[in-house]
Short mmCIF file of N, CA and C in Angstrom, two decimals:
data_model
loop_
_atom_site.label_atom_id
_atom_site.label_comp_id
_atom_site.label_asym_id
_atom_site.label_seq_id
_atom_site.Cartn_x
_atom_site.Cartn_y
_atom_site.Cartn_z
N UNK A 1 252.23 -172.42 -20.79
CA UNK A 1 250.96 -172.84 -20.28
C UNK A 1 250.50 -171.89 -19.16
N UNK A 2 249.38 -171.27 -19.26
CA UNK A 2 248.90 -170.37 -18.21
C UNK A 2 248.06 -171.13 -17.24
N UNK A 3 248.02 -170.52 -16.03
CA UNK A 3 247.18 -171.11 -14.93
C UNK A 3 246.26 -170.03 -14.37
N UNK A 4 244.97 -170.25 -14.45
CA UNK A 4 244.00 -169.39 -13.80
C UNK A 4 243.68 -170.02 -12.50
N UNK A 5 243.70 -169.19 -11.41
CA UNK A 5 243.41 -169.69 -10.10
C UNK A 5 242.85 -168.55 -9.22
N UNK A 6 242.23 -169.04 -8.11
CA UNK A 6 241.80 -168.08 -7.05
C UNK A 6 243.04 -167.47 -6.41
N UNK A 7 242.95 -166.15 -6.20
CA UNK A 7 244.07 -165.45 -5.55
C UNK A 7 244.35 -166.02 -4.17
N UNK A 8 245.60 -165.89 -3.82
CA UNK A 8 246.08 -166.28 -2.43
C UNK A 8 246.74 -165.11 -1.88
N UNK A 9 246.94 -165.08 -0.50
CA UNK A 9 247.58 -163.95 0.17
C UNK A 9 248.85 -163.41 -0.48
N UNK A 10 249.74 -164.35 -0.99
CA UNK A 10 250.97 -163.95 -1.59
C UNK A 10 250.84 -163.15 -2.84
N UNK A 11 249.58 -163.22 -3.48
CA UNK A 11 249.33 -162.43 -4.69
C UNK A 11 249.01 -161.00 -4.46
N UNK A 12 248.77 -160.56 -3.18
CA UNK A 12 248.36 -159.21 -2.95
C UNK A 12 249.24 -158.12 -3.51
N UNK A 13 250.60 -158.23 -3.35
CA UNK A 13 251.45 -157.16 -3.91
C UNK A 13 251.31 -157.09 -5.44
N UNK A 14 251.25 -158.21 -6.09
CA UNK A 14 251.10 -158.19 -7.58
C UNK A 14 249.75 -157.57 -7.97
N UNK A 15 248.71 -157.92 -7.24
CA UNK A 15 247.34 -157.43 -7.61
C UNK A 15 247.34 -155.93 -7.41
N UNK A 16 247.87 -155.51 -6.25
CA UNK A 16 247.89 -154.02 -6.00
C UNK A 16 248.72 -153.28 -7.03
N UNK A 17 249.80 -153.87 -7.43
CA UNK A 17 250.61 -153.29 -8.53
C UNK A 17 249.83 -153.09 -9.79
N UNK A 18 249.06 -154.14 -10.12
CA UNK A 18 248.24 -153.99 -11.32
C UNK A 18 247.03 -153.06 -11.17
N UNK A 19 246.52 -152.97 -9.92
CA UNK A 19 245.49 -151.94 -9.71
C UNK A 19 246.08 -150.56 -9.99
N UNK A 20 247.29 -150.37 -9.51
CA UNK A 20 247.93 -149.00 -9.83
C UNK A 20 248.20 -148.84 -11.26
N UNK A 21 248.59 -149.90 -11.98
CA UNK A 21 248.77 -149.80 -13.47
C UNK A 21 247.50 -149.50 -14.18
N UNK A 22 246.41 -150.12 -13.69
CA UNK A 22 245.08 -149.84 -14.29
C UNK A 22 244.70 -148.39 -14.03
N UNK A 23 245.02 -147.84 -12.89
CA UNK A 23 244.70 -146.39 -12.59
C UNK A 23 245.48 -145.51 -13.59
N UNK A 24 246.63 -145.88 -13.85
CA UNK A 24 247.43 -145.04 -14.81
C UNK A 24 246.77 -145.13 -16.23
N UNK A 25 246.47 -146.33 -16.58
CA UNK A 25 245.75 -146.50 -17.88
C UNK A 25 244.44 -145.76 -17.98
N UNK A 26 243.74 -145.68 -16.87
CA UNK A 26 242.48 -144.92 -16.82
C UNK A 26 242.56 -143.45 -16.55
N UNK A 27 243.88 -142.97 -16.62
CA UNK A 27 244.16 -141.58 -16.49
C UNK A 27 243.91 -141.01 -15.08
N UNK A 28 244.08 -141.83 -14.07
CA UNK A 28 243.88 -141.47 -12.68
C UNK A 28 245.05 -141.99 -11.84
N UNK A 29 246.30 -141.62 -12.21
CA UNK A 29 247.44 -142.27 -11.54
C UNK A 29 247.53 -141.98 -10.09
N UNK A 30 247.00 -141.01 -9.55
CA UNK A 30 247.07 -140.68 -8.13
C UNK A 30 245.85 -141.10 -7.31
N UNK A 31 244.91 -141.72 -7.96
CA UNK A 31 243.66 -142.13 -7.30
C UNK A 31 243.66 -143.26 -6.36
N UNK A 32 244.64 -144.15 -6.47
CA UNK A 32 244.68 -145.33 -5.71
C UNK A 32 245.12 -145.05 -4.24
N UNK A 33 244.21 -145.30 -3.31
CA UNK A 33 244.55 -145.12 -1.89
C UNK A 33 244.72 -146.48 -1.17
N UNK A 34 244.40 -147.46 -1.94
CA UNK A 34 244.45 -148.91 -1.42
C UNK A 34 245.95 -149.22 -0.99
N UNK A 35 246.08 -150.04 0.03
CA UNK A 35 247.33 -150.59 0.48
C UNK A 35 247.35 -152.08 0.50
N UNK A 36 248.52 -152.62 0.60
CA UNK A 36 248.52 -154.11 0.68
C UNK A 36 247.75 -154.60 1.87
N UNK A 37 247.88 -153.90 3.01
CA UNK A 37 247.11 -154.35 4.23
C UNK A 37 245.56 -154.25 4.00
N UNK A 38 245.14 -153.15 3.33
CA UNK A 38 243.71 -153.01 3.09
C UNK A 38 243.24 -154.10 2.13
N UNK A 39 243.93 -154.34 1.06
CA UNK A 39 243.55 -155.33 0.07
C UNK A 39 243.56 -156.69 0.70
N UNK A 40 244.59 -157.02 1.48
CA UNK A 40 244.67 -158.34 2.13
C UNK A 40 243.44 -158.58 3.08
N UNK A 41 243.07 -157.43 3.80
CA UNK A 41 241.92 -157.57 4.70
C UNK A 41 240.59 -157.83 3.90
N UNK A 42 240.47 -157.12 2.78
CA UNK A 42 239.30 -157.20 1.96
C UNK A 42 239.12 -158.63 1.39
N UNK A 43 240.30 -159.17 0.94
CA UNK A 43 240.27 -160.46 0.23
C UNK A 43 240.38 -161.66 1.26
N UNK A 44 241.11 -161.54 2.31
CA UNK A 44 241.35 -162.70 3.18
C UNK A 44 241.10 -162.43 4.67
N UNK A 45 240.40 -161.37 4.94
CA UNK A 45 240.15 -161.04 6.43
C UNK A 45 239.08 -162.01 6.94
N UNK A 46 238.54 -161.65 8.06
CA UNK A 46 237.60 -162.52 8.84
C UNK A 46 236.31 -162.75 8.03
N UNK A 47 235.86 -161.67 7.29
CA UNK A 47 234.67 -161.79 6.54
C UNK A 47 234.87 -161.16 5.15
N UNK A 48 235.54 -161.83 4.23
CA UNK A 48 235.87 -161.30 3.00
C UNK A 48 234.64 -160.90 2.20
N UNK A 49 234.73 -159.64 1.64
CA UNK A 49 233.64 -159.17 0.80
C UNK A 49 234.02 -158.95 -0.65
N UNK A 50 235.27 -159.20 -0.96
CA UNK A 50 235.76 -159.13 -2.29
C UNK A 50 236.49 -160.39 -2.63
N UNK A 51 236.58 -160.71 -3.91
CA UNK A 51 237.24 -161.97 -4.34
C UNK A 51 238.08 -161.65 -5.56
N UNK A 52 239.13 -162.51 -5.77
CA UNK A 52 239.93 -162.25 -6.92
C UNK A 52 240.42 -163.58 -7.55
N UNK A 53 240.62 -163.52 -8.84
CA UNK A 53 241.23 -164.65 -9.58
C UNK A 53 242.46 -163.99 -10.31
N UNK A 54 243.47 -164.86 -10.51
CA UNK A 54 244.65 -164.32 -11.18
C UNK A 54 245.02 -165.39 -12.26
N UNK A 55 245.87 -164.88 -13.18
CA UNK A 55 246.34 -165.69 -14.29
C UNK A 55 247.88 -165.59 -14.16
N UNK A 56 248.54 -166.81 -14.08
CA UNK A 56 249.99 -166.89 -14.13
C UNK A 56 250.35 -167.36 -15.51
N UNK A 57 251.47 -166.80 -15.96
CA UNK A 57 252.05 -167.22 -17.23
C UNK A 57 253.55 -167.11 -17.17
N UNK A 58 254.24 -168.16 -17.25
CA UNK A 58 255.74 -168.16 -17.23
C UNK A 58 256.39 -167.46 -18.37
N UNK A 59 255.72 -167.25 -19.44
CA UNK A 59 256.25 -166.67 -20.71
C UNK A 59 256.26 -165.18 -20.65
N UNK A 60 255.47 -164.53 -19.94
CA UNK A 60 255.29 -163.09 -19.97
C UNK A 60 256.29 -162.36 -19.15
N UNK A 61 257.11 -163.04 -18.36
CA UNK A 61 258.18 -162.33 -17.55
C UNK A 61 257.74 -162.08 -16.15
N UNK A 62 256.47 -161.85 -15.93
CA UNK A 62 255.94 -161.68 -14.57
C UNK A 62 255.14 -162.94 -14.22
N UNK A 63 255.20 -163.42 -12.99
CA UNK A 63 254.47 -164.60 -12.61
C UNK A 63 252.96 -164.41 -12.80
N UNK A 64 252.46 -163.26 -12.36
CA UNK A 64 250.99 -163.06 -12.47
C UNK A 64 250.86 -161.95 -13.53
N UNK A 65 250.10 -162.27 -14.60
CA UNK A 65 249.96 -161.36 -15.73
C UNK A 65 248.61 -160.67 -15.78
N UNK A 66 247.64 -161.18 -14.95
CA UNK A 66 246.33 -160.56 -14.97
C UNK A 66 245.52 -160.91 -13.82
N UNK A 67 244.46 -160.14 -13.51
CA UNK A 67 243.60 -160.39 -12.39
C UNK A 67 242.22 -159.90 -12.67
N UNK A 68 241.26 -160.51 -11.98
CA UNK A 68 239.91 -160.02 -11.90
C UNK A 68 239.50 -159.93 -10.46
N UNK A 69 239.08 -158.73 -10.02
CA UNK A 69 238.61 -158.52 -8.68
C UNK A 69 237.10 -158.28 -8.66
N UNK A 70 236.34 -158.90 -7.87
CA UNK A 70 234.89 -158.88 -7.99
C UNK A 70 234.22 -159.03 -6.59
N UNK A 71 232.96 -158.76 -6.61
CA UNK A 71 232.16 -158.87 -5.36
C UNK A 71 230.75 -159.22 -5.75
N UNK A 72 229.93 -159.63 -4.75
CA UNK A 72 228.54 -159.98 -5.00
C UNK A 72 227.66 -158.73 -4.98
N UNK A 73 226.70 -158.68 -5.93
CA UNK A 73 225.58 -157.70 -5.81
C UNK A 73 224.28 -158.55 -5.69
N UNK A 74 223.14 -157.81 -5.66
CA UNK A 74 221.91 -158.56 -5.47
C UNK A 74 220.83 -157.87 -6.34
N UNK A 75 220.10 -158.67 -7.02
CA UNK A 75 218.97 -158.17 -7.88
C UNK A 75 217.68 -158.44 -7.12
N UNK A 76 216.98 -157.33 -6.79
CA UNK A 76 215.67 -157.50 -6.10
C UNK A 76 214.71 -158.07 -7.12
N UNK A 77 214.83 -157.76 -8.39
CA UNK A 77 213.88 -158.30 -9.34
C UNK A 77 214.12 -159.80 -9.56
N UNK A 78 215.33 -160.26 -9.63
CA UNK A 78 215.67 -161.64 -9.81
C UNK A 78 215.57 -162.42 -8.60
N UNK A 79 215.75 -161.77 -7.46
CA UNK A 79 215.79 -162.49 -6.16
C UNK A 79 217.01 -163.32 -5.92
N UNK A 80 218.08 -162.86 -6.55
CA UNK A 80 219.34 -163.66 -6.32
C UNK A 80 220.52 -162.73 -6.52
N UNK A 81 221.69 -163.25 -6.11
CA UNK A 81 222.96 -162.48 -6.37
C UNK A 81 223.34 -162.46 -7.75
N UNK A 82 224.31 -161.60 -7.99
CA UNK A 82 225.05 -161.50 -9.22
C UNK A 82 226.48 -161.19 -8.90
N UNK A 83 227.29 -161.09 -9.89
CA UNK A 83 228.73 -160.76 -9.77
C UNK A 83 228.89 -159.38 -10.35
N UNK A 84 229.58 -158.53 -9.61
CA UNK A 84 229.99 -157.27 -10.13
C UNK A 84 231.52 -157.26 -10.27
N UNK A 85 231.97 -157.11 -11.44
CA UNK A 85 233.47 -157.13 -11.67
C UNK A 85 233.92 -155.64 -11.49
N UNK A 86 234.79 -155.52 -10.49
CA UNK A 86 235.29 -154.24 -10.15
C UNK A 86 236.49 -153.87 -11.07
N UNK A 87 237.44 -154.80 -11.20
CA UNK A 87 238.57 -154.54 -12.01
C UNK A 87 238.95 -155.81 -12.81
N UNK A 88 239.27 -155.57 -14.08
CA UNK A 88 239.88 -156.65 -14.88
C UNK A 88 241.08 -156.00 -15.51
N UNK A 89 242.26 -156.66 -15.38
CA UNK A 89 243.49 -156.07 -15.94
C UNK A 89 244.45 -157.25 -16.33
N UNK A 90 244.97 -157.04 -17.53
CA UNK A 90 246.03 -157.89 -18.02
C UNK A 90 247.23 -157.01 -18.40
N UNK A 91 248.42 -157.44 -17.93
CA UNK A 91 249.63 -156.56 -18.21
C UNK A 91 249.74 -156.42 -19.76
N UNK A 92 250.17 -155.21 -20.15
CA UNK A 92 250.32 -154.95 -21.63
C UNK A 92 251.12 -155.99 -22.41
N UNK A 93 252.16 -156.48 -21.79
CA UNK A 93 252.96 -157.44 -22.56
C UNK A 93 252.31 -158.79 -22.65
N UNK A 94 251.26 -159.04 -21.92
CA UNK A 94 250.57 -160.33 -21.99
C UNK A 94 249.22 -160.23 -22.72
N UNK A 95 248.85 -159.02 -23.20
CA UNK A 95 247.56 -158.88 -23.93
C UNK A 95 247.59 -159.63 -25.20
N UNK A 96 246.45 -160.07 -25.61
CA UNK A 96 246.31 -160.88 -26.86
C UNK A 96 246.49 -162.34 -26.60
N UNK A 97 246.85 -162.76 -25.39
CA UNK A 97 246.99 -164.16 -25.08
C UNK A 97 245.75 -164.87 -24.58
N UNK A 98 244.65 -164.13 -24.58
CA UNK A 98 243.39 -164.74 -24.14
C UNK A 98 243.13 -164.71 -22.59
N UNK A 99 243.97 -164.08 -21.89
CA UNK A 99 243.91 -164.08 -20.45
C UNK A 99 242.69 -163.36 -19.90
N UNK A 100 242.37 -162.19 -20.47
CA UNK A 100 241.22 -161.43 -20.09
C UNK A 100 239.97 -162.21 -20.24
N UNK A 101 239.84 -162.88 -21.38
CA UNK A 101 238.70 -163.68 -21.70
C UNK A 101 238.62 -164.92 -20.77
N UNK A 102 239.73 -165.46 -20.41
CA UNK A 102 239.70 -166.59 -19.49
C UNK A 102 239.20 -166.19 -18.14
N UNK A 103 239.68 -165.01 -17.65
CA UNK A 103 239.21 -164.47 -16.39
C UNK A 103 237.69 -164.19 -16.42
N UNK A 104 237.22 -163.61 -17.42
CA UNK A 104 235.78 -163.29 -17.54
C UNK A 104 234.99 -164.58 -17.66
N UNK A 105 235.48 -165.53 -18.39
CA UNK A 105 234.77 -166.81 -18.53
C UNK A 105 234.68 -167.55 -17.15
N UNK A 106 235.70 -167.43 -16.39
CA UNK A 106 235.74 -168.08 -15.09
C UNK A 106 234.64 -167.46 -14.22
N UNK A 107 234.51 -166.07 -14.21
CA UNK A 107 233.50 -165.46 -13.42
C UNK A 107 232.06 -165.76 -13.96
N UNK A 108 231.89 -165.88 -15.28
CA UNK A 108 230.66 -166.32 -15.79
C UNK A 108 230.32 -167.67 -15.38
N UNK A 109 231.33 -168.59 -15.30
CA UNK A 109 231.16 -169.96 -14.89
C UNK A 109 230.68 -169.95 -13.46
N UNK A 110 231.29 -169.15 -12.62
CA UNK A 110 230.92 -169.14 -11.16
C UNK A 110 229.48 -168.64 -11.04
N UNK A 111 229.09 -167.61 -11.81
CA UNK A 111 227.72 -167.12 -11.77
C UNK A 111 226.74 -168.18 -12.19
N UNK A 112 227.05 -168.94 -13.19
CA UNK A 112 226.11 -170.00 -13.67
C UNK A 112 226.08 -171.10 -12.62
N UNK A 113 227.17 -171.58 -12.14
CA UNK A 113 227.22 -172.67 -11.17
C UNK A 113 226.46 -172.31 -9.90
N UNK A 114 226.51 -171.05 -9.46
CA UNK A 114 225.88 -170.66 -8.21
C UNK A 114 224.40 -170.11 -8.42
N UNK A 115 223.95 -170.18 -9.67
CA UNK A 115 222.62 -169.75 -9.97
C UNK A 115 222.42 -168.21 -9.91
N UNK A 116 223.44 -167.43 -10.09
CA UNK A 116 223.32 -166.03 -10.13
C UNK A 116 222.73 -165.54 -11.43
N UNK A 117 222.04 -164.42 -11.39
CA UNK A 117 221.30 -164.04 -12.56
C UNK A 117 222.11 -163.06 -13.40
N UNK A 118 223.12 -162.48 -12.91
CA UNK A 118 223.83 -161.40 -13.72
C UNK A 118 225.29 -161.42 -13.39
N UNK A 119 226.00 -160.84 -14.41
CA UNK A 119 227.49 -160.62 -14.31
C UNK A 119 227.64 -159.23 -14.96
N UNK A 120 227.97 -158.23 -14.23
CA UNK A 120 228.03 -156.88 -14.67
C UNK A 120 229.33 -156.17 -14.29
N UNK A 121 229.66 -155.21 -15.10
CA UNK A 121 230.87 -154.32 -14.88
C UNK A 121 230.65 -153.00 -15.55
N UNK A 122 231.52 -152.11 -15.26
CA UNK A 122 231.52 -150.79 -15.97
C UNK A 122 232.74 -150.65 -16.81
N UNK A 123 232.60 -149.82 -17.85
CA UNK A 123 233.78 -149.55 -18.70
C UNK A 123 233.72 -148.08 -19.07
N UNK A 124 234.84 -147.48 -19.08
CA UNK A 124 234.92 -146.05 -19.42
C UNK A 124 234.47 -145.84 -20.92
N UNK A 125 233.72 -144.81 -21.19
CA UNK A 125 233.13 -144.64 -22.51
C UNK A 125 234.20 -144.39 -23.58
N UNK A 126 235.39 -144.03 -23.28
CA UNK A 126 236.41 -143.79 -24.27
C UNK A 126 237.35 -145.07 -24.45
N UNK A 127 237.10 -146.09 -23.65
CA UNK A 127 237.98 -147.28 -23.73
C UNK A 127 237.42 -148.25 -24.87
N UNK A 128 237.63 -147.82 -26.07
CA UNK A 128 237.19 -148.63 -27.26
C UNK A 128 237.70 -150.00 -27.25
N UNK A 129 239.03 -150.23 -26.97
CA UNK A 129 239.54 -151.62 -27.09
C UNK A 129 238.78 -152.47 -26.12
N UNK A 130 238.49 -152.03 -24.90
CA UNK A 130 237.74 -152.93 -23.97
C UNK A 130 236.35 -153.09 -24.36
N UNK A 131 235.70 -151.97 -24.80
CA UNK A 131 234.33 -152.07 -25.23
C UNK A 131 234.17 -153.09 -26.40
N UNK A 132 235.10 -153.08 -27.39
CA UNK A 132 235.01 -154.00 -28.44
C UNK A 132 235.31 -155.49 -27.98
N UNK A 133 236.18 -155.58 -27.02
CA UNK A 133 236.55 -156.95 -26.50
C UNK A 133 235.26 -157.43 -25.83
N UNK A 134 234.56 -156.66 -25.00
CA UNK A 134 233.39 -157.15 -24.28
C UNK A 134 232.25 -157.52 -25.26
N UNK A 135 232.08 -156.73 -26.29
CA UNK A 135 231.07 -157.02 -27.29
C UNK A 135 231.37 -158.27 -28.03
N UNK A 136 232.68 -158.61 -28.20
CA UNK A 136 233.04 -159.78 -28.98
C UNK A 136 232.49 -161.08 -28.51
N UNK A 137 232.15 -161.16 -27.15
CA UNK A 137 231.60 -162.44 -26.71
C UNK A 137 230.16 -162.20 -26.19
N UNK A 138 229.49 -161.11 -26.63
CA UNK A 138 228.04 -160.99 -26.37
C UNK A 138 227.65 -160.06 -25.30
N UNK A 139 228.57 -159.36 -24.65
CA UNK A 139 228.17 -158.46 -23.59
C UNK A 139 227.54 -157.19 -24.28
N UNK A 140 226.61 -156.58 -23.61
CA UNK A 140 225.90 -155.45 -24.15
C UNK A 140 225.87 -154.33 -23.12
N UNK A 141 225.95 -153.07 -23.61
CA UNK A 141 225.82 -151.95 -22.65
C UNK A 141 224.40 -151.86 -22.15
N UNK A 142 224.30 -151.30 -20.98
CA UNK A 142 223.02 -151.07 -20.29
C UNK A 142 222.46 -149.70 -20.71
N UNK A 143 221.83 -149.61 -21.90
CA UNK A 143 221.29 -148.39 -22.34
C UNK A 143 220.23 -147.88 -21.38
N UNK A 144 220.24 -146.56 -21.19
CA UNK A 144 219.25 -145.97 -20.29
C UNK A 144 219.72 -145.90 -18.85
N UNK A 145 220.85 -146.42 -18.55
CA UNK A 145 221.32 -146.37 -17.16
C UNK A 145 222.58 -145.52 -17.08
N UNK A 146 222.68 -144.77 -15.97
CA UNK A 146 223.90 -144.04 -15.74
C UNK A 146 224.41 -144.40 -14.35
N UNK A 147 225.70 -144.50 -14.20
CA UNK A 147 226.31 -144.79 -12.91
C UNK A 147 226.41 -143.46 -12.13
N UNK A 148 226.00 -143.44 -10.90
CA UNK A 148 226.21 -142.31 -10.02
C UNK A 148 227.01 -142.72 -8.84
N UNK A 149 227.76 -141.77 -8.24
CA UNK A 149 228.66 -142.05 -7.19
C UNK A 149 228.66 -140.88 -6.24
N UNK A 150 228.65 -141.22 -4.94
CA UNK A 150 228.92 -140.24 -3.90
C UNK A 150 230.30 -140.67 -3.33
N UNK A 151 231.22 -139.70 -3.22
CA UNK A 151 232.44 -139.99 -2.54
C UNK A 151 233.03 -138.72 -2.02
N UNK A 152 234.15 -138.83 -1.27
CA UNK A 152 234.84 -137.67 -0.77
C UNK A 152 233.97 -136.74 0.10
N UNK A 153 234.07 -135.44 -0.15
CA UNK A 153 233.40 -134.46 0.65
C UNK A 153 231.88 -134.57 0.49
N UNK A 154 231.40 -134.78 -0.70
CA UNK A 154 230.00 -134.98 -0.94
C UNK A 154 229.37 -136.11 -0.11
N UNK A 155 230.09 -137.29 -0.04
CA UNK A 155 229.64 -138.41 0.76
C UNK A 155 229.65 -138.01 2.22
N UNK A 156 230.73 -137.37 2.72
CA UNK A 156 230.80 -137.01 4.07
C UNK A 156 229.65 -136.08 4.47
N UNK A 157 229.37 -135.05 3.65
CA UNK A 157 228.35 -134.11 3.97
C UNK A 157 226.96 -134.84 3.99
N UNK A 158 226.70 -135.68 2.94
CA UNK A 158 225.46 -136.27 2.86
C UNK A 158 225.26 -137.28 3.98
N UNK A 159 226.29 -137.97 4.37
CA UNK A 159 226.21 -138.96 5.51
C UNK A 159 225.98 -138.15 6.79
N UNK A 160 226.65 -137.09 7.00
CA UNK A 160 226.52 -136.29 8.23
C UNK A 160 225.10 -135.64 8.32
N UNK A 161 224.57 -135.23 7.13
CA UNK A 161 223.26 -134.62 7.10
C UNK A 161 222.17 -135.71 7.44
N UNK A 162 222.40 -136.92 6.93
CA UNK A 162 221.46 -138.01 7.17
C UNK A 162 221.48 -138.39 8.66
N UNK A 163 222.72 -138.43 9.28
CA UNK A 163 222.84 -138.74 10.63
C UNK A 163 222.16 -137.73 11.50
N UNK A 164 222.31 -136.41 11.11
CA UNK A 164 221.64 -135.37 11.92
C UNK A 164 220.15 -135.40 11.78
N UNK A 165 219.65 -135.69 10.57
CA UNK A 165 218.22 -135.85 10.35
C UNK A 165 217.63 -137.01 11.14
N UNK A 166 218.33 -138.12 11.13
CA UNK A 166 217.86 -139.29 11.88
C UNK A 166 217.89 -139.01 13.39
N UNK A 167 218.87 -138.33 13.81
CA UNK A 167 219.00 -138.01 15.27
C UNK A 167 217.87 -137.07 15.64
N UNK A 168 217.44 -136.19 14.79
CA UNK A 168 216.43 -135.24 15.07
C UNK A 168 215.03 -135.86 15.14
N UNK A 169 214.89 -136.98 14.39
CA UNK A 169 213.57 -137.69 14.34
C UNK A 169 213.47 -138.84 15.37
N UNK A 170 214.57 -139.16 16.00
CA UNK A 170 214.55 -140.33 16.88
C UNK A 170 213.92 -140.03 18.19
#
């Protein structure tokens, strides 16, 4: 019997371990800079901005076999919040047990209960198993939209340029 629940501080090491496993799966094994302290602060600090749910299963060998980590976004068109799923991961040995679907259904339930208009996430274009999984319950890709990101040196340069520009006009 599995148990889906809101994450607690004791879950942080397991969640971070699965975040690292997900990075390996997504072919970015060295990309995770997150630490237990950072994750704990984000989930359980003074003003949490991220949230997580976990699935426990005594049969799979690990107490926690999956997690969903999410945060709120906002739709100016809808005038309400939505949920952005940052990570969904189920350990390989536990896949096929319905845990991923249970986690997604829980987030959909939260969105509906709170009156949120959307529940969104990104998926790598080569990740056919996940794409097919999402489509199996009615999720659709956002045609015509592309995700853009500023990070690392480009973010630092752009932020510094903006600060310099604002300082010059103040």
